[in-house]
XYZ file of C-alpha atoms in Angstrom:
769
model
C 3.501 -23.096 12.238
C 7.238 -23.953 12.041
C 9.372 -22.958 9.063
C 9.893 -26.608 7.984
C 6.258 -27.187 8.093
C 5.621 -24.104 5.912
C 8.179 -25.026 3.260
C 7.616 -28.848 2.903
C 6.564 -29.953 -0.454
C 4.276 -32.938 0.083
C 4.344 -35.300 -2.929
C 3.172 -38.477 -1.537
C 0.432 -39.750 -3.922
C -1.819 -40.525 -0.943
C -1.985 -36.915 0.158
C -4.230 -34.195 -1.147
C -2.663 -31.293 -3.031
C -4.768 -28.616 -1.376
C -4.700 -27.950 2.331
C -0.936 -28.564 2.758
C 2.127 -26.286 2.425
C 4.103 -26.668 -0.798
C 6.445 -24.588 -2.749
C 5.256 -21.968 -5.103
C 4.989 -23.437 -8.632
C 7.638 -21.180 -9.994
C 9.955 -21.003 -6.851
C 12.766 -23.153 -8.226
C 12.759 -21.386 -11.530
C 12.736 -18.026 -9.841
C 15.714 -18.647 -7.629
C 17.579 -20.183 -10.491
C 16.872 -17.274 -12.826
C 14.795 -19.490 -15.102
C 11.364 -17.728 -14.705
C 10.487 -15.589 -17.733
C 9.289 -12.134 -17.370
C 8.287 -9.751 -20.178
C 11.789 -8.241 -20.570
C 13.234 -11.720 -20.641
C 11.247 -12.867 -23.680
C 13.589 -13.250 -26.743
C 12.977 -10.308 -29.074
C 11.976 -10.910 -32.607
C 14.246 -9.615 -35.378
C 13.781 -5.906 -36.028
C 12.319 -5.127 -32.547
C 12.579 -1.446 -31.660
C 12.378 0.305 -28.157
C 10.248 3.224 -27.105
C 10.782 5.742 -24.351
C 8.246 8.461 -23.052
C 8.392 12.241 -23.655
C 6.995 13.623 -20.397
C 5.544 16.949 -19.414
C 7.772 19.070 -17.123
C 4.837 21.231 -16.128
C 1.939 20.393 -13.784
C -0.784 22.133 -15.848
C -0.533 24.105 -18.993
C -1.493 24.543 -22.638
C 0.531 22.424 -25.015
C 1.322 24.809 -27.846
C 3.875 22.586 -29.697
C 6.479 19.871 -29.761
C 9.881 20.239 -31.446
C 11.244 16.819 -32.316
C 14.116 17.977 -34.546
C 17.028 17.232 -32.176
C 15.514 13.821 -31.228
C 15.100 12.677 -34.795
C 18.624 13.738 -35.657
C 20.005 11.115 -33.187
C 21.416 8.070 -35.106
C 19.182 4.996 -34.524
C 15.926 6.987 -33.820
C 13.077 5.842 -36.035
C 10.314 8.174 -35.073
C 8.348 10.192 -32.574
C 4.726 9.474 -32.205
C 2.074 11.456 -30.345
C -1.777 12.094 -30.439
C -1.773 12.766 -34.176
C -0.682 9.318 -34.904
C -3.324 7.304 -33.027
C -5.581 5.552 -35.632
C -8.442 4.929 -33.203
C -9.908 6.884 -30.289
C -7.416 9.540 -28.829
C -8.946 8.860 -25.388
C -8.182 5.658 -23.414
C -10.971 3.272 -23.187
C -11.337 3.852 -19.434
C -14.878 3.792 -17.963
C -14.834 7.695 -17.349
C -13.373 8.356 -20.820
C -11.426 11.257 -19.288
C -7.786 10.433 -19.985
C -5.992 10.969 -23.314
C -3.624 8.382 -24.750
C -1.122 11.132 -25.312
C -1.563 14.807 -24.009
C -2.515 16.963 -26.888
C -4.122 20.350 -26.026
C -3.275 20.501 -22.368
C -0.851 18.790 -19.924
C -2.196 17.989 -16.490
C 0.682 16.716 -14.339
C 4.460 16.547 -14.368
C 5.212 13.187 -16.008
C 2.183 13.068 -18.312
C 3.219 11.324 -21.441
C 2.974 13.467 -24.575
C 4.721 11.255 -27.037
C 7.162 8.227 -27.316
C 10.432 8.242 -29.097
C 11.225 4.944 -30.866
C 14.810 3.883 -31.613
C 16.976 0.829 -32.333
C 17.869 0.365 -28.613
C 16.417 1.443 -25.320
C 19.206 3.807 -24.277
C 19.076 5.622 -27.591
C 15.410 6.124 -27.187
C 15.654 7.405 -23.679
C 18.432 9.739 -24.582
C 16.512 11.115 -27.562
C 13.221 11.626 -25.537
C 14.989 14.100 -23.389
C 15.902 16.120 -26.455
C 12.250 16.635 -27.451
C 11.307 20.280 -26.670
C 7.767 20.932 -25.494
C 6.224 24.435 -25.772
C 3.839 24.673 -22.799
C 2.129 27.810 -21.517
C 1.709 27.255 -17.768
C -1.849 27.359 -16.150
C -2.646 27.371 -12.409
C -2.189 23.989 -10.908
C -4.330 22.468 -8.136
C -1.931 20.485 -5.894
C -3.802 19.712 -2.686
C -7.162 17.968 -1.943
C -8.177 21.020 0.267
C -7.620 23.460 -2.624
C -9.483 21.043 -4.994
C -12.439 20.735 -2.509
C -12.610 24.536 -2.057
C -12.783 24.879 -5.898
C -15.210 21.846 -6.130
C -12.661 20.348 -8.502
C -13.704 16.694 -8.755
C -13.094 13.839 -11.058
C -16.422 12.216 -10.133
C -19.411 13.552 -8.215
C -19.419 13.444 -4.414
C -21.153 10.510 -2.667
C -23.040 10.621 0.617
C -24.076 7.707 2.730
C -26.193 7.953 5.762
C -27.977 5.884 8.261
C -30.026 7.239 11.035
C -29.568 10.902 12.177
C -25.894 11.579 12.879
C -26.454 15.318 13.672
C -29.141 14.572 16.239
C -27.111 11.816 17.789
C -24.096 14.092 18.064
C -26.328 16.728 19.709
C -27.365 14.346 22.429
C -24.050 12.546 22.848
C -22.528 12.807 26.391
C -19.138 13.671 24.721
C -17.976 14.645 21.312
C -14.576 14.246 19.731
C -13.611 16.300 16.670
C -10.483 15.881 14.560
C -8.669 16.185 11.300
C -6.333 13.735 9.895
C -4.224 12.918 6.763
C -2.787 9.847 5.394
C -0.379 9.812 2.597
C -0.206 7.737 -0.655
C 2.101 4.933 -1.530
C 4.261 3.914 -4.482
C 3.661 0.291 -5.630
C 7.422 -0.368 -6.044
C 6.910 -3.599 -7.794
C 10.301 -5.299 -8.440
C 9.471 -5.571 -12.115
C 8.570 -2.178 -13.568
C 5.790 -1.493 -16.103
C 6.560 -3.099 -19.521
C 4.882 -4.103 -22.642
C 6.064 -5.797 -25.821
C 3.782 -5.450 -28.899
C 4.228 -7.561 -32.043
C 2.344 -7.131 -35.299
C 0.957 -10.272 -36.891
C -0.781 -10.947 -40.103
C -3.950 -9.136 -41.287
C -3.702 -6.297 -38.745
C -3.684 -8.687 -35.783
C -1.517 -8.052 -32.692
C 0.177 -9.961 -29.945
C 0.755 -8.115 -26.819
C 3.029 -9.266 -23.910
C 2.069 -7.182 -20.929
C 2.976 -7.157 -17.291
C -0.655 -6.688 -16.298
C -3.167 -7.741 -13.771
C -5.942 -7.315 -16.332
C -5.123 -8.801 -19.781
C -8.628 -8.321 -21.033
C -8.632 -4.618 -20.341
C -5.270 -4.258 -22.036
C -6.791 -6.067 -25.010
C -9.682 -3.694 -25.019
C -7.566 -0.500 -24.591
C -5.199 -1.500 -27.412
C -7.928 -2.427 -29.913
C -9.861 0.794 -28.954
C -6.681 2.896 -29.709
C -5.920 1.081 -32.945
C -9.498 1.195 -34.101
C -9.806 -2.508 -34.554
C -11.920 -5.273 -32.860
C -10.932 -7.006 -29.680
C -10.646 -10.332 -31.430
C -7.490 -9.032 -33.450
C -5.642 -8.371 -30.208
C -4.197 -11.124 -28.040
C -2.664 -10.316 -24.650
C -0.469 -12.811 -22.826
C 1.046 -12.569 -19.345
C 2.825 -15.487 -17.730
C 3.828 -13.799 -14.599
C 4.371 -10.349 -13.099
C 7.215 -9.354 -10.827
C 4.655 -7.763 -8.464
C 1.573 -5.803 -9.120
C -0.154 -4.653 -5.875
C -2.881 -2.899 -7.965
C -0.405 -0.784 -9.905
C -0.809 -3.016 -12.915
C -4.617 -3.294 -12.876
C -5.284 -0.416 -15.188
C -2.042 1.400 -15.665
C -0.289 -1.329 -17.403
C -2.622 -0.586 -20.250
C -0.977 2.731 -20.952
C 2.302 1.159 -21.868
C 0.619 -1.361 -24.139
C -1.333 1.375 -25.995
C 1.752 3.544 -26.398
C 3.825 0.764 -27.715
C 1.004 -0.456 -30.026
C 0.516 2.993 -31.599
C 4.268 3.103 -32.435
C 4.282 -0.445 -33.693
C 1.289 0.391 -35.892
C 2.921 3.359 -37.509
C 6.347 1.538 -38.046
C 5.005 -1.972 -38.859
C 7.355 -3.705 -36.463
C 7.594 -4.947 -32.900
C 8.067 -2.349 -30.256
C 8.968 -2.715 -26.621
C 8.410 -0.056 -23.952
C 9.862 -0.596 -20.447
C 9.928 2.286 -18.085
C 12.969 2.915 -15.873
C 12.284 3.239 -12.155
C 12.312 7.063 -12.099
C 9.843 7.372 -15.103
C 7.701 4.688 -13.459
C 7.447 6.845 -10.342
C 6.785 10.070 -12.266
C 4.251 8.678 -14.764
C 2.214 6.125 -12.827
C -0.445 6.709 -10.042
C -0.108 5.718 -6.410
C -2.301 4.739 -3.472
C -4.836 7.535 -2.963
C -3.797 10.077 -0.249
C -6.820 10.940 1.941
C -7.727 13.847 4.213
C -10.551 13.349 6.860
C -12.632 15.688 9.196
C -14.659 13.890 11.701
C -16.992 14.419 14.739
C -17.725 11.308 16.885
C -20.074 11.129 19.838
C -19.574 8.643 22.631
C -20.719 7.824 26.171
C -18.755 7.069 29.408
C -18.254 3.362 28.250
C -16.687 4.333 25.076
C -19.676 3.370 22.968
C -20.027 5.386 19.710
C -23.230 7.448 19.692
C -22.956 9.134 16.421
C -20.446 9.801 13.561
C -20.053 12.524 10.824
C -17.163 11.799 8.624
C -15.916 13.726 5.566
C -13.358 12.017 3.321
C -11.325 13.982 0.744
C -9.591 11.540 -1.803
C -6.724 12.846 -3.821
C -7.512 11.234 -7.178
C -4.960 13.024 -9.393
C -5.925 14.367 -12.740
C -8.335 11.570 -13.912
C -10.844 9.206 -12.563
C -9.043 5.909 -13.251
C -10.375 3.633 -10.487
C -10.961 6.512 -7.852
C -14.809 5.997 -7.854
C -14.725 2.428 -6.580
C -11.568 3.074 -4.455
C -13.432 5.955 -2.655
C -16.600 3.706 -2.390
C -14.655 0.908 -0.720
C -13.209 3.520 1.740
C -16.931 4.371 2.654
C -17.677 0.613 2.976
C -14.790 0.072 5.323
C -15.176 3.261 7.461
C -16.886 0.943 10.058
C -14.219 -1.729 9.962
C -15.225 -4.025 12.841
C -17.661 -1.637 14.478
C -21.401 -0.956 14.486
C -22.265 2.645 13.458
C -25.804 3.349 14.303
C -26.175 7.104 13.455
C -23.621 7.863 10.765
C -23.170 10.309 7.816
C -20.307 9.921 5.453
C -19.371 12.307 2.766
C -16.799 11.383 0.122
C -15.282 13.823 -2.340
C -13.264 12.588 -5.231
C -10.774 15.553 -5.718
C -9.175 16.351 -8.998
C -5.534 17.616 -8.660
C -2.733 18.146 -11.142
C -0.681 14.970 -10.059
C -0.364 11.458 -11.296
C -3.772 9.690 -11.675
C -3.945 7.706 -8.444
C -5.042 3.992 -8.869
C -5.673 0.748 -7.242
C -3.275 -0.315 -4.459
C -3.621 -3.453 -2.116
C -6.854 -2.870 -0.045
C -8.283 -0.646 -2.795
C -9.516 2.126 -0.461
C -10.242 -0.242 2.438
C -7.056 0.849 4.388
C -8.069 4.494 4.031
C -11.551 3.636 5.531
C -10.322 1.464 8.362
C -7.519 3.702 9.605
C -9.809 6.523 10.464
C -12.220 4.637 12.622
C -9.288 3.049 14.481
C -7.840 6.433 15.233
C -11.125 7.762 16.396
C -11.636 4.756 18.946
C -8.027 5.127 20.221
C -8.545 8.812 20.852
C -11.883 8.164 22.617
C -10.155 5.581 24.855
C -7.381 8.111 25.814
C -10.015 10.780 26.533
C -11.848 8.379 28.886
C -8.547 6.892 30.381
C -9.585 3.508 29.164
C -7.654 0.642 27.432
C -8.186 1.081 23.729
C -8.895 -2.661 23.395
C -11.922 -2.303 25.706
C -13.285 0.516 23.651
C -12.874 -1.591 20.495
C -14.524 -4.606 21.994
C -17.334 -2.285 23.289
C -18.158 -1.196 19.735
C -17.854 -4.557 17.800
C -20.578 -5.793 15.510
C -22.891 -8.215 17.343
C -24.319 -11.573 16.412
C -28.097 -11.253 16.798
C -28.362 -7.426 17.045
C -26.147 -4.513 15.986
C -25.161 -6.623 12.983
C -26.221 -4.471 9.988
C -23.593 -2.324 8.214
C -24.227 1.263 7.284
C -24.679 -0.029 3.694
C -27.438 -2.353 4.691
C -25.488 -5.617 4.590
C -25.884 -8.039 7.408
C -22.759 -9.391 9.007
C -23.523 -13.116 9.051
C -20.089 -14.618 9.737
C -18.874 -12.513 12.667
C -15.920 -14.049 14.507
C -14.457 -10.709 15.710
C -14.871 -11.068 19.460
C -13.498 -14.631 19.816
C -10.617 -13.888 17.460
C -9.603 -10.625 19.178
C -10.031 -12.195 22.645
C -7.890 -15.158 21.628
C -5.175 -13.011 20.243
C -5.225 -10.671 23.300
C -4.665 -13.857 25.494
C -2.042 -15.665 23.341
C -0.042 -12.488 22.816
C -0.318 -11.480 26.575
C -1.577 -8.114 25.505
C -2.771 -6.856 28.859
C 0.270 -8.099 30.705
C 2.578 -6.532 28.206
C 0.570 -3.208 28.434
C 1.316 -3.059 32.083
C 4.968 -3.936 31.553
C 5.215 -1.036 28.888
C 3.784 1.359 31.370
C 6.358 0.375 33.937
C 9.187 0.636 31.361
C 8.036 4.128 30.292
C 7.927 5.375 33.890
C 11.718 4.695 34.148
C 12.882 5.393 30.553
C 13.136 9.084 29.802
C 14.287 8.730 26.191
C 13.086 5.358 24.690
C 9.326 5.041 25.106
C 7.155 2.056 24.102
C 3.699 1.592 22.910
C 1.359 -1.236 22.051
C -1.976 -1.626 20.212
C -4.339 -4.415 19.179
C -6.357 -3.680 16.045
C -8.845 -5.820 14.011
C -9.821 -6.048 10.441
C -13.040 -6.951 8.735
C -12.519 -6.816 5.055
C -15.286 -7.466 2.419
C -14.521 -9.959 -0.388
C -15.787 -9.408 -3.885
C -15.572 -6.683 -6.514
C -17.989 -4.033 -5.558
C -18.882 -3.751 -9.254
C -21.049 -7.013 -9.340
C -20.419 -7.751 -13.025
C -16.562 -8.437 -12.358
C -17.443 -11.308 -10.032
C -17.225 -14.028 -12.768
C -14.492 -16.176 -13.999
C -13.622 -18.870 -16.643
C -11.105 -21.682 -16.988
C -10.019 -24.466 -19.241
C -8.686 -27.829 -18.125
C -7.030 -30.188 -20.630
C -6.074 -33.793 -19.871
C -3.601 -35.209 -22.208
C -3.248 -38.846 -23.149
C -0.317 -39.484 -20.854
C -2.485 -38.377 -17.949
C -0.710 -34.990 -17.475
C -3.057 -31.920 -16.962
C -2.932 -28.380 -18.075
C -5.106 -25.591 -16.619
C -5.661 -22.134 -18.010
C -7.634 -19.436 -16.337
C -8.337 -15.766 -16.503
C -6.319 -14.845 -13.401
C -2.850 -13.554 -13.442
C 0.240 -14.612 -11.372
C 2.059 -11.786 -9.680
C 3.968 -13.842 -7.089
C 0.921 -14.271 -4.864
C 0.611 -18.099 -5.556
C -2.536 -17.996 -7.608
C -1.333 -20.563 -10.077
C -0.055 -22.848 -7.291
C -3.476 -22.811 -5.531
C -5.371 -23.312 -8.827
C -3.161 -26.245 -9.779
C -3.693 -27.738 -6.383
C -7.511 -27.390 -6.692
C -7.562 -29.126 -10.107
C -5.222 -31.953 -8.861
C -7.581 -32.712 -5.987
C -10.603 -32.651 -8.265
C -9.014 -35.168 -10.607
C -7.256 -37.153 -7.874
C -3.728 -36.733 -9.388
C -0.530 -35.560 -7.750
C 0.182 -31.768 -7.751
C 3.188 -32.229 -10.012
C 0.915 -33.621 -12.777
C -0.909 -30.229 -13.191
C 0.612 -27.283 -15.173
C -0.782 -23.790 -14.894
C -0.143 -21.874 -18.126
C 0.091 -18.152 -19.024
C -2.896 -15.925 -18.869
C -4.146 -15.452 -22.513
C -7.029 -13.538 -23.814
C -7.408 -15.988 -26.772
C -8.111 -18.799 -24.225
C -10.327 -17.273 -21.553
C -11.996 -14.080 -22.813
C -13.540 -11.177 -20.894
C -11.692 -12.122 -17.659
C -11.819 -9.795 -14.746
C -8.743 -8.260 -13.180
C -6.757 -10.193 -10.616
C -7.708 -7.941 -7.834
C -10.077 -7.438 -4.830
C -8.397 -10.480 -3.235
C -10.592 -12.596 -5.331
C -8.188 -14.409 -7.689
C -8.564 -17.791 -6.108
C -12.159 -17.450 -5.158
C -13.072 -16.816 -8.798
C -10.540 -18.584 -10.880
C -9.990 -21.502 -8.546
C -13.696 -22.266 -8.489
C -13.902 -22.020 -12.295
C -10.941 -24.366 -12.760
C -12.490 -26.760 -10.216
C -15.804 -26.910 -12.253
C -13.812 -27.368 -15.468
C -11.846 -30.259 -13.883
C -15.163 -31.677 -12.480
C -16.642 -31.785 -15.906
C -13.641 -33.939 -17.205
C -13.791 -36.177 -14.032
C -17.538 -36.677 -14.626
C -16.861 -37.812 -18.144
C -14.289 -40.218 -16.949
C -16.502 -41.473 -14.116
C -19.325 -42.136 -16.530
C -16.934 -44.019 -18.821
C -15.391 -46.157 -16.087
C -18.824 -46.863 -14.479
C -19.925 -48.250 -17.800
C -16.957 -50.643 -17.837
C -17.445 -51.882 -14.306
C -21.192 -51.917 -14.063
C -21.509 -49.518 -11.211
C -22.841 -46.047 -10.684
C -20.806 -43.076 -11.708
C -21.019 -41.845 -8.017
C -19.260 -44.896 -6.947
C -16.127 -44.051 -8.927
C -13.363 -42.391 -6.831
C -10.400 -40.471 -8.045
C -7.488 -40.278 -5.602
C -3.823 -40.753 -5.307
C -3.475 -41.060 -9.003
C -5.767 -43.852 -9.269
C -9.375 -44.305 -10.430
C -11.222 -46.757 -8.029
C -14.426 -48.588 -8.476
C -16.011 -51.213 -6.347
C -14.526 -53.957 -8.446
C -11.319 -52.484 -10.036
C -8.400 -50.121 -9.437
C -6.802 -48.442 -12.391
C -4.190 -45.786 -12.839
C -5.380 -42.385 -13.883
C -3.215 -42.643 -16.981
C -4.739 -45.939 -18.087
C -8.213 -44.570 -17.681
C -7.287 -41.495 -19.695
C -5.805 -43.563 -22.507
C -8.757 -45.932 -22.677
C -11.156 -42.898 -22.576
C -9.391 -41.401 -25.555
C -9.616 -44.570 -27.461
C -13.268 -44.534 -26.828
C -13.629 -40.862 -27.926
C -14.444 -39.462 -24.531
C -13.975 -35.742 -24.178
C -10.868 -35.017 -22.002
C -11.017 -31.323 -21.803
C -13.625 -28.868 -20.569
C -14.346 -25.331 -19.637
C -15.589 -24.069 -16.249
C -17.482 -20.915 -15.329
C -18.244 -19.326 -12.005
C -20.304 -16.420 -10.798
C -20.216 -15.260 -7.231
C -23.651 -15.993 -5.669
C -25.727 -13.795 -3.243
C -24.105 -10.461 -4.086
C -26.077 -7.300 -5.205
C -25.339 -3.636 -4.987
C -27.093 -0.308 -5.919
C -24.169 1.915 -6.919
C -26.538 5.027 -6.763
C -27.267 4.590 -3.130
C -24.237 2.389 -2.057
C -26.408 -0.188 -0.478
C -27.012 -3.864 -0.767
C -24.747 -6.879 -0.343
C -21.540 -6.017 -2.244
C -19.481 -8.690 -0.503
C -19.840 -12.492 -0.612
C -18.280 -12.690 2.924
C -15.765 -10.946 5.187
C -12.226 -11.944 6.101
C -11.210 -11.134 9.613
C -7.931 -10.801 11.478
C -6.121 -8.892 14.313
C -2.725 -7.840 15.058
C -0.832 -6.803 18.312
C 2.180 -4.572 17.667
C 4.735 -3.308 20.165
C 6.920 -0.344 19.119
C 9.652 1.892 20.592
C 10.234 5.507 19.860
C 13.271 7.641 20.428
C 11.873 10.893 21.960
C 14.959 12.869 21.038
C 14.964 12.040 17.346
C 11.534 10.684 16.504
C 13.023 7.437 15.217
C 10.923 4.328 15.776
C 11.221 0.607 15.589
C 8.722 -2.144 15.555
C 9.690 -4.655 18.332
C 7.050 -7.434 18.241
C 4.163 -8.471 15.990
C 1.516 -11.044 16.898
C -1.103 -11.842 14.236
C -4.122 -14.082 14.179
C -5.795 -14.206 10.776
C -8.767 -15.810 9.258
C -8.110 -17.480 5.796
C -10.823 -20.237 6.264
C -9.479 -23.668 5.416
C -6.181 -22.664 3.793
C -5.385 -24.197 0.444
C -1.643 -23.616 0.987
C -0.756 -22.354 4.525
C 2.808 -21.467 3.568
C 1.666 -19.203 0.797
C -1.096 -17.754 2.982
C 1.281 -16.980 5.844
C 3.718 -15.380 3.291
C 0.826 -13.202 2.099
C -0.021 -12.150 5.639
C 3.601 -11.377 6.398
C 4.180 -9.475 3.180
C 0.867 -7.597 3.546
C 1.599 -6.551 7.050
C 5.186 -5.333 6.230
C 3.906 -3.415 3.105
C 1.216 -1.772 5.323
C 3.889 -0.955 7.965
C 5.787 0.870 5.213
C 2.832 2.883 4.195
C 2.307 4.102 7.714
C 5.967 4.726 8.766
C 8.625 5.330 6.118
C 7.061 5.573 2.654
C 6.441 9.369 2.273
C 5.601 10.811 -1.106
C 6.609 14.398 -1.378
C 5.439 16.821 -4.123
C 6.927 20.320 -4.157
C 4.982 23.488 -4.795
C 5.293 23.064 -8.557
C 3.771 19.683 -8.505
C 7.098 17.748 -9.027
C 7.377 14.434 -7.248
C 10.631 14.793 -5.308
C 10.645 11.163 -4.001
C 10.919 9.335 -7.164
C 13.722 6.770 -6.537
C 14.950 4.424 -3.813
C 17.283 7.072 -2.614
C 14.488 9.255 -1.436
C 11.489 6.925 -1.131
C 11.989 4.285 1.629
C 10.219 0.984 1.559
C 10.712 -1.375 4.492
C 13.964 -3.426 4.481
C 14.748 -6.683 6.150
C 16.121 -4.873 9.162
C 12.785 -3.317 9.698
C 10.974 -6.708 10.265
C 11.036 -7.601 13.998
C 12.667 -10.777 15.169
C 9.380 -11.549 17.035
C 6.914 -11.892 14.074
C 4.278 -14.561 15.003
C 1.436 -15.547 12.539
C -1.295 -17.967 13.470
C -4.145 -18.975 11.362
C -7.720 -18.973 12.603
C -8.995 -22.679 12.297
C -12.583 -22.232 11.102
C -13.637 -22.754 7.533
C -15.470 -20.112 5.507
C -19.016 -20.266 6.329
C -19.967 -19.506 2.792
C -19.649 -22.093 0.138
C -16.196 -21.052 -1.153
C -13.626 -23.209 -2.909
C -12.191 -25.717 -0.360
C -13.696 -23.574 2.486
C -10.922 -21.038 2.011
C -11.003 -17.332 2.252
C -9.112 -14.588 0.449
C -5.841 -13.513 1.904
C -4.199 -10.879 -0.508
C -5.414 -7.596 0.889
C -6.935 -8.030 4.343
C -3.575 -8.536 6.197
C -2.366 -5.143 4.952
C -4.735 -3.385 7.277
C -3.406 -5.210 10.278
C -0.423 -2.829 10.008
C -2.682 -0.062 11.314
C -1.732 -1.637 14.688
C 1.781 -0.204 14.011
C 0.521 3.290 13.661
C -1.723 3.031 16.642
C 1.070 1.735 18.770
C 3.194 4.652 17.786
C 0.553 6.951 18.732
C 0.240 5.101 22.048
C 3.983 5.673 22.539
C 3.612 9.334 21.880
C 0.770 9.534 24.384
C 2.748 7.829 26.962
C 5.509 10.388 26.311
C 3.202 13.294 27.063
C 2.946 14.253 23.372
C -0.150 14.782 21.188
C -1.052 11.623 19.293
C -4.148 13.252 17.899
C -1.897 15.536 15.889
C -0.114 12.759 14.217
C -0.559 12.145 10.456
C 0.532 9.170 8.445
C 3.152 8.224 7.414
C 4.712 8.449 10.949
C 8.147 9.338 9.804
C 10.751 10.388 12.362
C 9.840 14.053 11.611
C 6.236 13.326 12.210
C 6.697 11.505 15.417
C 8.994 14.314 16.619
C 6.484 16.954 15.689
C 3.660 15.082 17.606
C 5.984 14.728 20.631
C 6.635 18.460 20.703
C 3.006 19.441 20.303
């Protein structure tokens, strides 16, 4: 799709709002500086500012806290910690294992012990550094291997088996054994973590939070304050990025600010600076693997034993479902007949790791892709042929290791199409010829697929609500439980509502997420924001449309089914009226012009004790071909070309979907190449700023970056035939890692020794063997 096609805002009243590319609903406001984020909200009179007091020790007994010097700073209003919490001192997380403020022990460097509140933010931050903590150090567990050896886990281990992996490996013609580690990843959202808490009358509270889950923030704040949920309202118009980092951990800031606001009786804002954000908040889970894979001469897998060690940090947070999804996606696109997977959720004295785009899926996908590439090299085969040999089938070999049937499989035609359009095999030959005559710069290429399950694995979260209001001038407002973090959710929902009512896109306004409007909403996560909230909004708009259709059919003596809504008009067999005229007349006749909508995902079920069932409504598919070059003298690397063919069903907004694919791929590329988190032997995170933690820059994006959309609609009954697009493209970047390993192999190195991220040092190490 050409750039002009992607960015054309189509406003002709005869065109549908969905299915065409149009600008993000906030794009103009954002580029003009007119889009409001939490820190832009005008502060009420008397607002104070908080800053965290953090532990400098990874593990220890907290014996005391001296606040004398901090309280002596002019403008400081107080220091508040565990003793000042009116409700439960533990956060209302499902495992109930994380304190609001550390009290008896500290469990990582950066754990918040208290907050200092002052008249302005810089005074609060300076004073926070003057608080003296008396901590007696205790032994700290800083690696997953140490935690596993000590059986230090945040949750019990999980084992999933199918067939007899041990027997299959015993009879396999060849067996590959290996170990591998993949690092974590900092979310690095442009807008850091922030909350602004305002007291209202009668012990009620209004919370502005940069959060993907306003309902959970509401629950956490009310739990900490010892009040009912209905006394707390949480609002979020938009976030400046989330990526999973604001799914649970935005709640911490809201609770800390609320406790201070409760003690002082005034509004309190808490915004972390970038260094504190790095030091306090969790990351993508680092994983370590040990595997044994059996295979035959054709590359067909004959058995797999896989051990996964997830570094969860000091508390459970979302580690259980993250590690579960890694198990679910350890197959990626491939049928595993005899398999045994063991997952250990390791407790370490680091930040509590949390959700991140893909939610464990990338950590599952990468290991099977690595195994298949190494099998291909051992057999002297093209890795693509080994991948095609192991794909899920249509009539047979179509049941996952967690007992879900793959019913919508498009893997083989999608991968074969991409291999042809990208000239993969021709380029592979060209690269071999290049490498034969280039002693320093070596190239590599890889084609890897993704099969990503769409739905929350926790079935209860697969529900959503929405409200649609039609005003007497014919303008429309929609509110839903999802949150906008730049991904275009509100743009898609507005388009869905516009088409349901037959009005132009510009007549529909999406408003801020608000717990007082749509209660008990699930997090905007699991790539399901549009699937859930878009469908709920569609149903709400449909109720209003049905009311109007019944009214108009009565006027014109026709059936309600004969009334059409399109192009801003309401059309019956005898009369055409403007939508505005119909609305005005309906109001005059006391017809309801607003409605709610509710949606629950069908077909899904899941036994969390056995990890079996149908946890996903459908799968999203895609594939990427990546070509790279490495400098064999320095280990530096560059991505040269990327070709992507991705399945989004019938796209609601192709421009937004392509943007998500491009952004997800580049973010995944960063995870696997430059974004290295380094803790020292004391548990201190040394890479806690842009100076030491390197996300991809514009110069890292290749000039050849081609994205095409698979043309088929979702085979399940999803809104507008679309598919989720937020997370699946992230895993396409595994093609970058595999291409780098291919380049190392073609340089005579040891690709089986390479861990992720493939920094220059890591590439050089694998080259030198």
